[in-house]
Amino acid sequence: MVKSSEHNHPVKAFGWAARDSSGHLSPFNFFRRSVGEKDVALKVLYCGLCHYDLHQTKNELGNSEYPMVPGHEIVGEVTEVGSRVTRFKVGDKAGVGCMVGSCQSCENCARDLENYCRKMIRTFNSKDHDGTTTYGGFSDVMVVDEHFVVAIPDNLPLAGVAPLLCIGITAYSPLKYYGLDKPGLHLGVVGLGGLGHIAVKFAKAMGLKVTVISTSPGKREDALEHLSANSFLVSRDPEQTQSAAGSMDGIINTAVGIRDLVPLIDLLKSDGKLVMVTAPDKPLDIPAALLLLAGENNFRLLLMTSERKMVGGSLIGGMKETQEMIDFASKHNITSDVEVIPMDYVNVANERLVKGDVRYRFVIDIGNTLKSTC
């Protein structure tokens, strides 16, 4: 049986929630648990707006439960700590990302890979250890186990750092794991949205040669001038793709609409790695027969797959690596390019997000614009 937060949690909280698959958000009063001995309480100051929030509020993944308070790119100020908390004190700046719990006993958790724990607890639309629903950062306060809270260095502006707790670690983790963080390597970044622009920033800070791969020629100037990418490739231009064939050590694909991976694989050198960091909106199109049979029409694909090229994936990162990412961002002054919005603009922002009308991330000013109705 799903437990009621009101009957288990005594602390009043306020936020904005979706009540149904329309995804429309409106004011919502609810409850948080009291601060336990290992918990950290945050006054939420900023929270990023992610496509995942939109997918969940609209039940596009088929697992939504309502009412739902979204938000998993959360930064704020510590207001209370439990008796056994050692890493935070009142007044510290801290953040909460995509997860607020895991089993803490499996092999993945032991390897600091809580993001791959089969009992990982998401920041919202998930079930906490006590069976109650988790509510996210479109709210005034969070109470989270210290293990799942990240320290935010003082030099990072909070609005710009909030999205790093999702898109930052999503870009950083595969660069590290797949060995694509070595200076001088050539990295392709597919898509120049919220995730793509952060991937470019991290890659450049690591000393990589970066090519932005996009279907939109209009993004060339932003890629080269603003983000300092080394080159720009229009993926629909056969001449450009042919001239770049076999030139890249790795590719990070941040675009959800790509089904045919063959053109991307063709851009890789031998032993190159194509890493998927977003979930495609439709099944990938890689016919098995083309991988097995050589012939006039598929010899080129067979040649590509025989060069030890790899297609892999990555899902956010563990808590240790997330803190490492934030510290790296602090060292290199990396933040997301954001448009800060008031809480009551969120439904308009969602409409703009669907159209790709943001450069590059909406961040809600929770601290100054979330006003309780009671």
Coordinates of C-alpha atoms in Angstrom, one line a residue:
M1 CA 0.0 0.0 0.0
V2 CA 1.2 3.5 -0.8
K3 CA 1.7 5.4 2.4
S4 CA 0.5 9.0 2.8
S5 CA 3.2 11.6 3.4
E6 CA 0.8 13.5 5.6
H7 CA 0.5 10.6 8.1
N8 CA 4.2 10.0 8.2
H9 CA 5.9 13.4 7.8
P10 CA 5.2 16.3 10.2
V11 CA 7.0 19.2 8.4
K12 CA 4.8 21.4 6.2
A13 CA 6.2 22.2 2.8
F14 CA 5.1 24.0 -0.3
G15 CA 5.8 23.7 -3.9
W16 CA 4.2 23.4 -7.4
A17 CA 2.9 20.0 -8.6
A18 CA 1.3 18.3 -11.5
R19 CA -2.0 16.6 -10.8
D20 CA -2.5 14.7 -14.0
S21 CA -0.9 13.9 -17.4
S22 CA -1.6 17.4 -18.7
G23 CA 1.6 18.3 -17.0
H24 CA 0.2 21.6 -15.8
L25 CA 1.8 22.7 -12.6
S26 CA 0.1 24.7 -9.8
P27 CA 0.6 25.4 -6.1
F28 CA 0.7 22.4 -3.7
N29 CA 0.9 22.0 0.0
F30 CA 2.5 18.8 1.3
F31 CA 4.8 17.4 4.0
R32 CA 8.5 16.5 4.4
R33 CA 10.0 14.2 7.1
S34 CA 11.7 15.5 10.1
V35 CA 15.5 15.8 9.9
G36 CA 16.9 12.4 11.0
E37 CA 20.4 11.8 12.4
K38 CA 22.0 11.5 8.9
D39 CA 19.8 14.0 7.2
V40 CA 20.5 17.5 5.8
A41 CA 17.7 20.0 5.4
L42 CA 18.0 22.6 2.6
K43 CA 16.2 25.8 1.9
V44 CA 15.9 25.5 -1.9
L45 CA 17.1 28.6 -3.7
Y46 CA 17.3 27.4 -7.3
C47 CA 16.1 24.4 -9.3
G48 CA 16.7 23.6 -12.9
L49 CA 14.0 22.6 -15.4
C50 CA 14.9 19.4 -17.3
H51 CA 13.2 17.5 -20.1
Y52 CA 13.0 14.6 -17.7
D53 CA 10.7 16.7 -15.5
L54 CA 8.5 17.4 -18.5
H55 CA 8.4 13.7 -19.5
Q56 CA 7.4 12.6 -16.0
T57 CA 4.8 15.3 -15.4
K58 CA 3.1 14.3 -18.7
N59 CA 3.5 10.5 -18.0
E60 CA 5.4 10.1 -21.2
L61 CA 7.4 7.3 -19.5
G62 CA 4.3 5.5 -18.3
N63 CA 5.3 5.4 -14.6
S64 CA 4.0 8.7 -13.2
E65 CA 2.0 9.1 -10.0
Y66 CA 0.2 12.2 -9.0
P67 CA 0.4 14.7 -7.4
M68 CA 4.0 15.1 -8.5
V69 CA 6.5 17.8 -7.5
P70 CA 9.3 17.6 -10.1
G71 CA 12.8 19.1 -10.0
H72 CA 16.1 17.3 -9.6
E73 CA 18.7 20.1 -10.2
I74 CA 18.5 21.6 -6.7
V75 CA 20.8 24.0 -4.9
G76 CA 20.2 25.8 -1.7
E77 CA 21.4 26.6 1.8
V78 CA 21.7 24.1 4.7
T79 CA 19.3 25.0 7.5
E80 CA 19.5 22.0 9.7
V81 CA 21.7 18.9 10.0
G82 CA 21.3 15.6 11.9
S83 CA 23.4 14.6 14.9
R84 CA 25.5 12.2 12.8
V85 CA 26.1 14.5 9.8
T86 CA 29.8 15.3 9.3
R87 CA 30.2 17.0 5.9
F88 CA 27.8 19.9 6.3
K89 CA 26.9 22.6 8.7
V90 CA 24.1 25.2 8.8
G91 CA 24.8 28.0 6.3
D92 CA 26.7 25.8 3.8
K93 CA 25.7 25.8 0.1
A94 CA 24.7 22.4 -1.1
G95 CA 22.9 20.6 -3.9
V96 CA 20.8 17.6 -4.6
G97 CA 20.7 15.9 -8.0
C98 CA 18.8 13.0 -9.6
M99 CA 18.7 10.6 -6.6
V100 CA 18.1 10.8 -2.9
G101 CA 18.7 7.2 -1.9
S102 CA 19.9 3.7 -2.7
C103 CA 20.2 0.3 -0.9
Q104 CA 23.8 1.2 0.2
S105 CA 24.6 -2.6 0.4
C106 CA 24.8 -3.9 -3.2
E107 CA 28.0 -4.2 -5.3
N108 CA 27.2 -1.1 -7.3
C109 CA 26.7 1.0 -4.1
A110 CA 30.0 -0.4 -2.7
R111 CA 31.7 0.8 -5.9
D112 CA 30.3 4.3 -5.6
L113 CA 27.8 3.6 -8.4
E114 CA 24.6 4.3 -6.6
N115 CA 23.1 5.5 -9.9
Y116 CA 23.1 1.8 -11.0
C117 CA 21.7 0.5 -7.8
R118 CA 18.5 -1.5 -8.6
K119 CA 16.9 0.2 -5.6
M120 CA 18.0 3.7 -6.4
I121 CA 15.5 6.3 -5.2
R122 CA 14.9 9.1 -7.6
T123 CA 14.5 12.6 -6.3
F124 CA 10.8 12.7 -7.3
N125 CA 8.1 10.3 -8.5
S126 CA 9.8 7.5 -6.6
K127 CA 9.3 5.6 -3.4
D128 CA 11.4 6.4 -0.3
H129 CA 12.6 3.9 2.2
D130 CA 9.5 4.4 4.3
G131 CA 7.2 3.9 1.3
T132 CA 6.2 7.5 0.9
T133 CA 6.4 9.4 -2.4
T134 CA 9.5 11.5 -3.1
Y135 CA 8.8 15.1 -4.0
G136 CA 11.4 17.2 -5.9
G137 CA 12.9 20.6 -5.9
F138 CA 10.1 22.8 -7.2
S139 CA 9.5 23.3 -3.5
D140 CA 10.7 25.4 -0.6
V141 CA 12.6 22.8 1.4
M142 CA 14.3 19.4 0.9
V143 CA 15.3 16.8 3.5
V144 CA 17.9 14.4 2.2
D145 CA 20.3 11.8 3.5
E146 CA 23.8 13.4 3.7
H147 CA 25.3 10.8 1.4
F148 CA 23.2 12.1 -1.5
V149 CA 24.0 15.8 -0.9
V150 CA 26.8 17.6 -2.8
A151 CA 28.9 20.4 -1.4
I152 CA 28.8 23.5 -3.6
P153 CA 32.0 25.6 -3.7
D154 CA 31.6 29.3 -3.0
N155 CA 32.9 30.5 -6.3
L156 CA 30.1 28.9 -8.3
P157 CA 27.0 31.0 -8.9
L158 CA 24.1 28.9 -7.6
A159 CA 21.7 29.5 -10.6
G160 CA 24.4 28.4 -13.1
V161 CA 25.5 25.4 -11.0
A162 CA 22.1 23.9 -10.5
P163 CA 21.8 22.2 -13.9
L164 CA 25.2 20.5 -13.4
L165 CA 23.6 18.2 -10.9
C166 CA 21.9 16.5 -13.9
I167 CA 23.5 17.5 -17.2
G168 CA 26.9 18.1 -15.7
I169 CA 27.4 14.7 -14.3
T170 CA 25.7 13.1 -17.3
A171 CA 28.4 14.7 -19.5
Y172 CA 31.3 14.3 -17.1
S173 CA 30.9 10.6 -16.2
P174 CA 31.2 9.0 -19.6
L175 CA 34.1 11.2 -20.5
K176 CA 36.0 9.8 -17.5
Y177 CA 34.8 6.2 -17.7
Y178 CA 35.4 5.7 -21.4
G179 CA 38.8 7.4 -21.3
L180 CA 37.7 10.3 -23.4
D181 CA 39.2 12.9 -21.0
K182 CA 42.8 12.7 -22.2
P183 CA 44.2 16.0 -23.6
G184 CA 44.5 16.0 -27.4
L185 CA 41.8 13.5 -28.1
H186 CA 39.1 14.4 -30.7
L187 CA 35.6 14.4 -29.3
G188 CA 32.4 14.8 -31.2
V189 CA 29.4 16.2 -29.4
V190 CA 26.0 15.5 -31.0
G191 CA 23.4 18.1 -30.2
L192 CA 23.9 21.6 -28.8
G193 CA 21.2 21.8 -26.2
G194 CA 21.4 21.9 -22.4
L195 CA 23.4 18.7 -22.2
G196 CA 25.4 19.3 -25.3
H197 CA 26.7 22.7 -24.4
I198 CA 27.9 21.4 -21.0
A199 CA 29.6 18.4 -22.7
V200 CA 31.5 20.9 -24.8
K201 CA 32.6 23.0 -21.8
F202 CA 33.9 20.0 -19.9
A203 CA 35.7 18.5 -22.9
K204 CA 37.4 21.8 -23.6
A205 CA 38.5 22.1 -20.0
M206 CA 40.0 18.6 -20.3
G207 CA 42.1 19.7 -23.2
L208 CA 40.1 17.9 -26.0
K209 CA 39.6 18.9 -29.6
V210 CA 35.9 19.3 -29.9
T211 CA 33.6 19.1 -32.9
V212 CA 30.0 20.0 -32.4
I213 CA 27.7 17.8 -34.6
S214 CA 24.3 19.3 -35.3
T215 CA 21.4 19.3 -37.8
S216 CA 21.1 23.1 -37.3
P217 CA 23.6 25.2 -39.2
G218 CA 22.4 28.2 -37.2
K219 CA 24.2 26.9 -34.1
R220 CA 27.6 27.2 -35.8
E221 CA 28.4 30.6 -34.4
D222 CA 27.4 29.7 -30.8
A223 CA 29.4 26.5 -31.0
L224 CA 32.6 28.1 -32.3
E225 CA 32.5 31.6 -30.9
H226 CA 30.7 31.3 -27.6
L227 CA 31.6 27.7 -26.5
S228 CA 35.0 27.7 -28.3
A229 CA 34.5 24.4 -30.1
N230 CA 37.2 23.6 -32.6
S231 CA 34.9 22.8 -35.5
F232 CA 31.3 22.4 -36.4
L233 CA 29.8 19.6 -38.6
V234 CA 26.3 19.8 -40.1
S235 CA 25.3 16.1 -39.9
R236 CA 22.9 16.4 -42.9
D237 CA 25.7 17.6 -45.2
P238 CA 27.3 14.5 -47.0
E239 CA 30.4 16.4 -47.9
Q240 CA 31.1 17.4 -44.3
T241 CA 30.4 14.0 -42.9
Q242 CA 32.5 12.2 -45.5
S243 CA 35.5 14.5 -44.9
A244 CA 35.3 13.9 -41.2
A245 CA 35.0 10.1 -41.5
G246 CA 37.4 8.2 -39.2
S247 CA 38.6 11.3 -37.5
M248 CA 37.1 11.1 -33.9
D249 CA 38.3 9.2 -30.9
G250 CA 34.9 9.4 -29.3
I251 CA 31.4 10.9 -29.7
I252 CA 28.9 11.8 -27.0
N253 CA 25.4 11.7 -28.3
T254 CA 23.1 14.1 -26.5
A255 CA 20.3 14.1 -29.1
V256 CA 17.2 12.1 -28.5
G257 CA 15.9 12.0 -32.0
I258 CA 18.8 10.0 -33.6
R259 CA 17.9 6.4 -34.5
D260 CA 20.4 5.6 -37.2
L261 CA 23.8 5.3 -35.5
V262 CA 25.7 4.3 -38.6
P263 CA 26.7 7.8 -39.7
L264 CA 28.0 8.5 -36.3
I265 CA 29.9 5.3 -36.1
D266 CA 31.5 6.2 -39.4
L267 CA 33.0 9.3 -37.9
L268 CA 35.0 7.3 -35.3
K269 CA 38.6 6.1 -35.6
S270 CA 39.4 2.5 -35.0
D271 CA 38.8 1.7 -31.3
G272 CA 36.5 4.8 -31.2
K273 CA 33.6 5.0 -28.8
L274 CA 30.1 6.3 -29.3
V275 CA 28.4 7.0 -26.0
M276 CA 24.6 7.4 -25.7
V277 CA 23.7 9.6 -22.7
T278 CA 20.0 10.2 -23.6
A279 CA 17.2 7.8 -24.2
P280 CA 16.1 7.8 -27.9
D281 CA 12.5 8.5 -28.5
K282 CA 12.3 5.5 -30.8
P283 CA 14.2 2.2 -31.0
L284 CA 17.7 2.4 -32.5
D285 CA 18.0 1.4 -36.2
I286 CA 20.9 -1.1 -36.5
P287 CA 19.7 -4.1 -38.5
A288 CA 21.5 -7.2 -37.2
A289 CA 22.0 -8.6 -40.7
L290 CA 24.1 -5.6 -41.6
L291 CA 26.5 -6.5 -38.8
L292 CA 26.9 -10.1 -40.0
L293 CA 26.8 -10.2 -43.7
A294 CA 29.2 -8.5 -46.2
G295 CA 27.8 -7.5 -49.6
E296 CA 27.6 -4.6 -52.0
N297 CA 25.2 -2.6 -49.8
N298 CA 26.5 -3.4 -46.4
F299 CA 30.3 -3.9 -46.7
R300 CA 31.0 -0.4 -45.5
L301 CA 29.1 -1.0 -42.2
L302 CA 30.8 -4.4 -41.7
L303 CA 34.1 -2.6 -42.1
M304 CA 33.2 0.0 -39.5
T305 CA 32.1 -2.6 -37.0
S306 CA 35.3 -4.7 -37.5
E307 CA 37.5 -1.7 -36.4
R308 CA 36.7 -2.5 -32.8
K309 CA 34.4 0.5 -32.5
M310 CA 32.2 0.6 -29.4
V311 CA 28.6 1.8 -28.8
G312 CA 28.0 2.3 -25.1
G313 CA 25.8 4.2 -22.7
S314 CA 26.0 6.1 -19.4
L315 CA 23.5 7.2 -16.8
I316 CA 24.4 10.2 -14.6
G317 CA 27.0 9.2 -12.0
G318 CA 27.5 8.1 -8.5
M319 CA 27.7 10.5 -5.6
K320 CA 31.5 10.5 -5.3
E321 CA 31.9 11.2 -9.0
T322 CA 29.2 13.9 -8.8
Q323 CA 31.2 15.7 -6.1
E324 CA 34.3 15.3 -8.3
M325 CA 32.5 16.8 -11.2
I326 CA 31.4 19.9 -9.1
D327 CA 34.9 20.4 -7.9
F328 CA 36.2 20.2 -11.5
A329 CA 33.6 22.7 -12.5
S330 CA 34.7 25.0 -9.7
K331 CA 38.4 24.7 -10.7
H332 CA 37.6 25.6 -14.3
N333 CA 34.7 28.0 -13.6
I334 CA 32.2 25.9 -15.5
T335 CA 28.5 26.7 -15.2
S336 CA 25.5 26.2 -17.3
D337 CA 24.2 29.0 -19.5
V338 CA 20.8 29.7 -18.0
E339 CA 17.6 31.7 -18.2
V340 CA 16.4 32.4 -14.7
I341 CA 12.6 32.4 -14.4
P342 CA 10.1 32.9 -11.6
M343 CA 8.1 30.0 -10.3
D344 CA 4.8 31.2 -11.8
Y345 CA 6.4 31.1 -15.3
V346 CA 7.1 27.4 -15.2
N347 CA 4.2 26.3 -17.4
V348 CA 5.2 28.8 -20.1
A349 CA 8.8 27.6 -19.8
N350 CA 7.6 24.0 -20.3
E351 CA 5.9 25.0 -23.6
R352 CA 9.1 26.7 -24.7
L353 CA 11.2 23.7 -23.6
V354 CA 9.2 21.5 -26.0
K355 CA 10.0 23.9 -28.8
G356 CA 13.7 24.0 -27.9
D357 CA 13.3 27.7 -27.1
V358 CA 15.9 28.1 -24.4
R359 CA 19.6 28.9 -24.3
Y360 CA 20.4 26.5 -22.7
R361 CA 18.7 25.8 -19.5
F362 CA 15.7 27.2 -17.5
V363 CA 16.4 27.6 -13.8
I364 CA 13.6 28.6 -11.4
D365 CA 14.4 31.2 -8.8
I366 CA 12.7 29.3 -6.0
G367 CA 14.1 31.3 -3.1
N368 CA 12.7 34.6 -4.3
T369 CA 9.6 33.7 -6.3
L370 CA 8.0 30.6 -4.7
K371 CA 5.2 32.1 -2.6
S372 CA 3.0 30.0 -0.4
T373 CA -0.7 30.4 -0.7
C374 CA -1.3 29.6 2.9

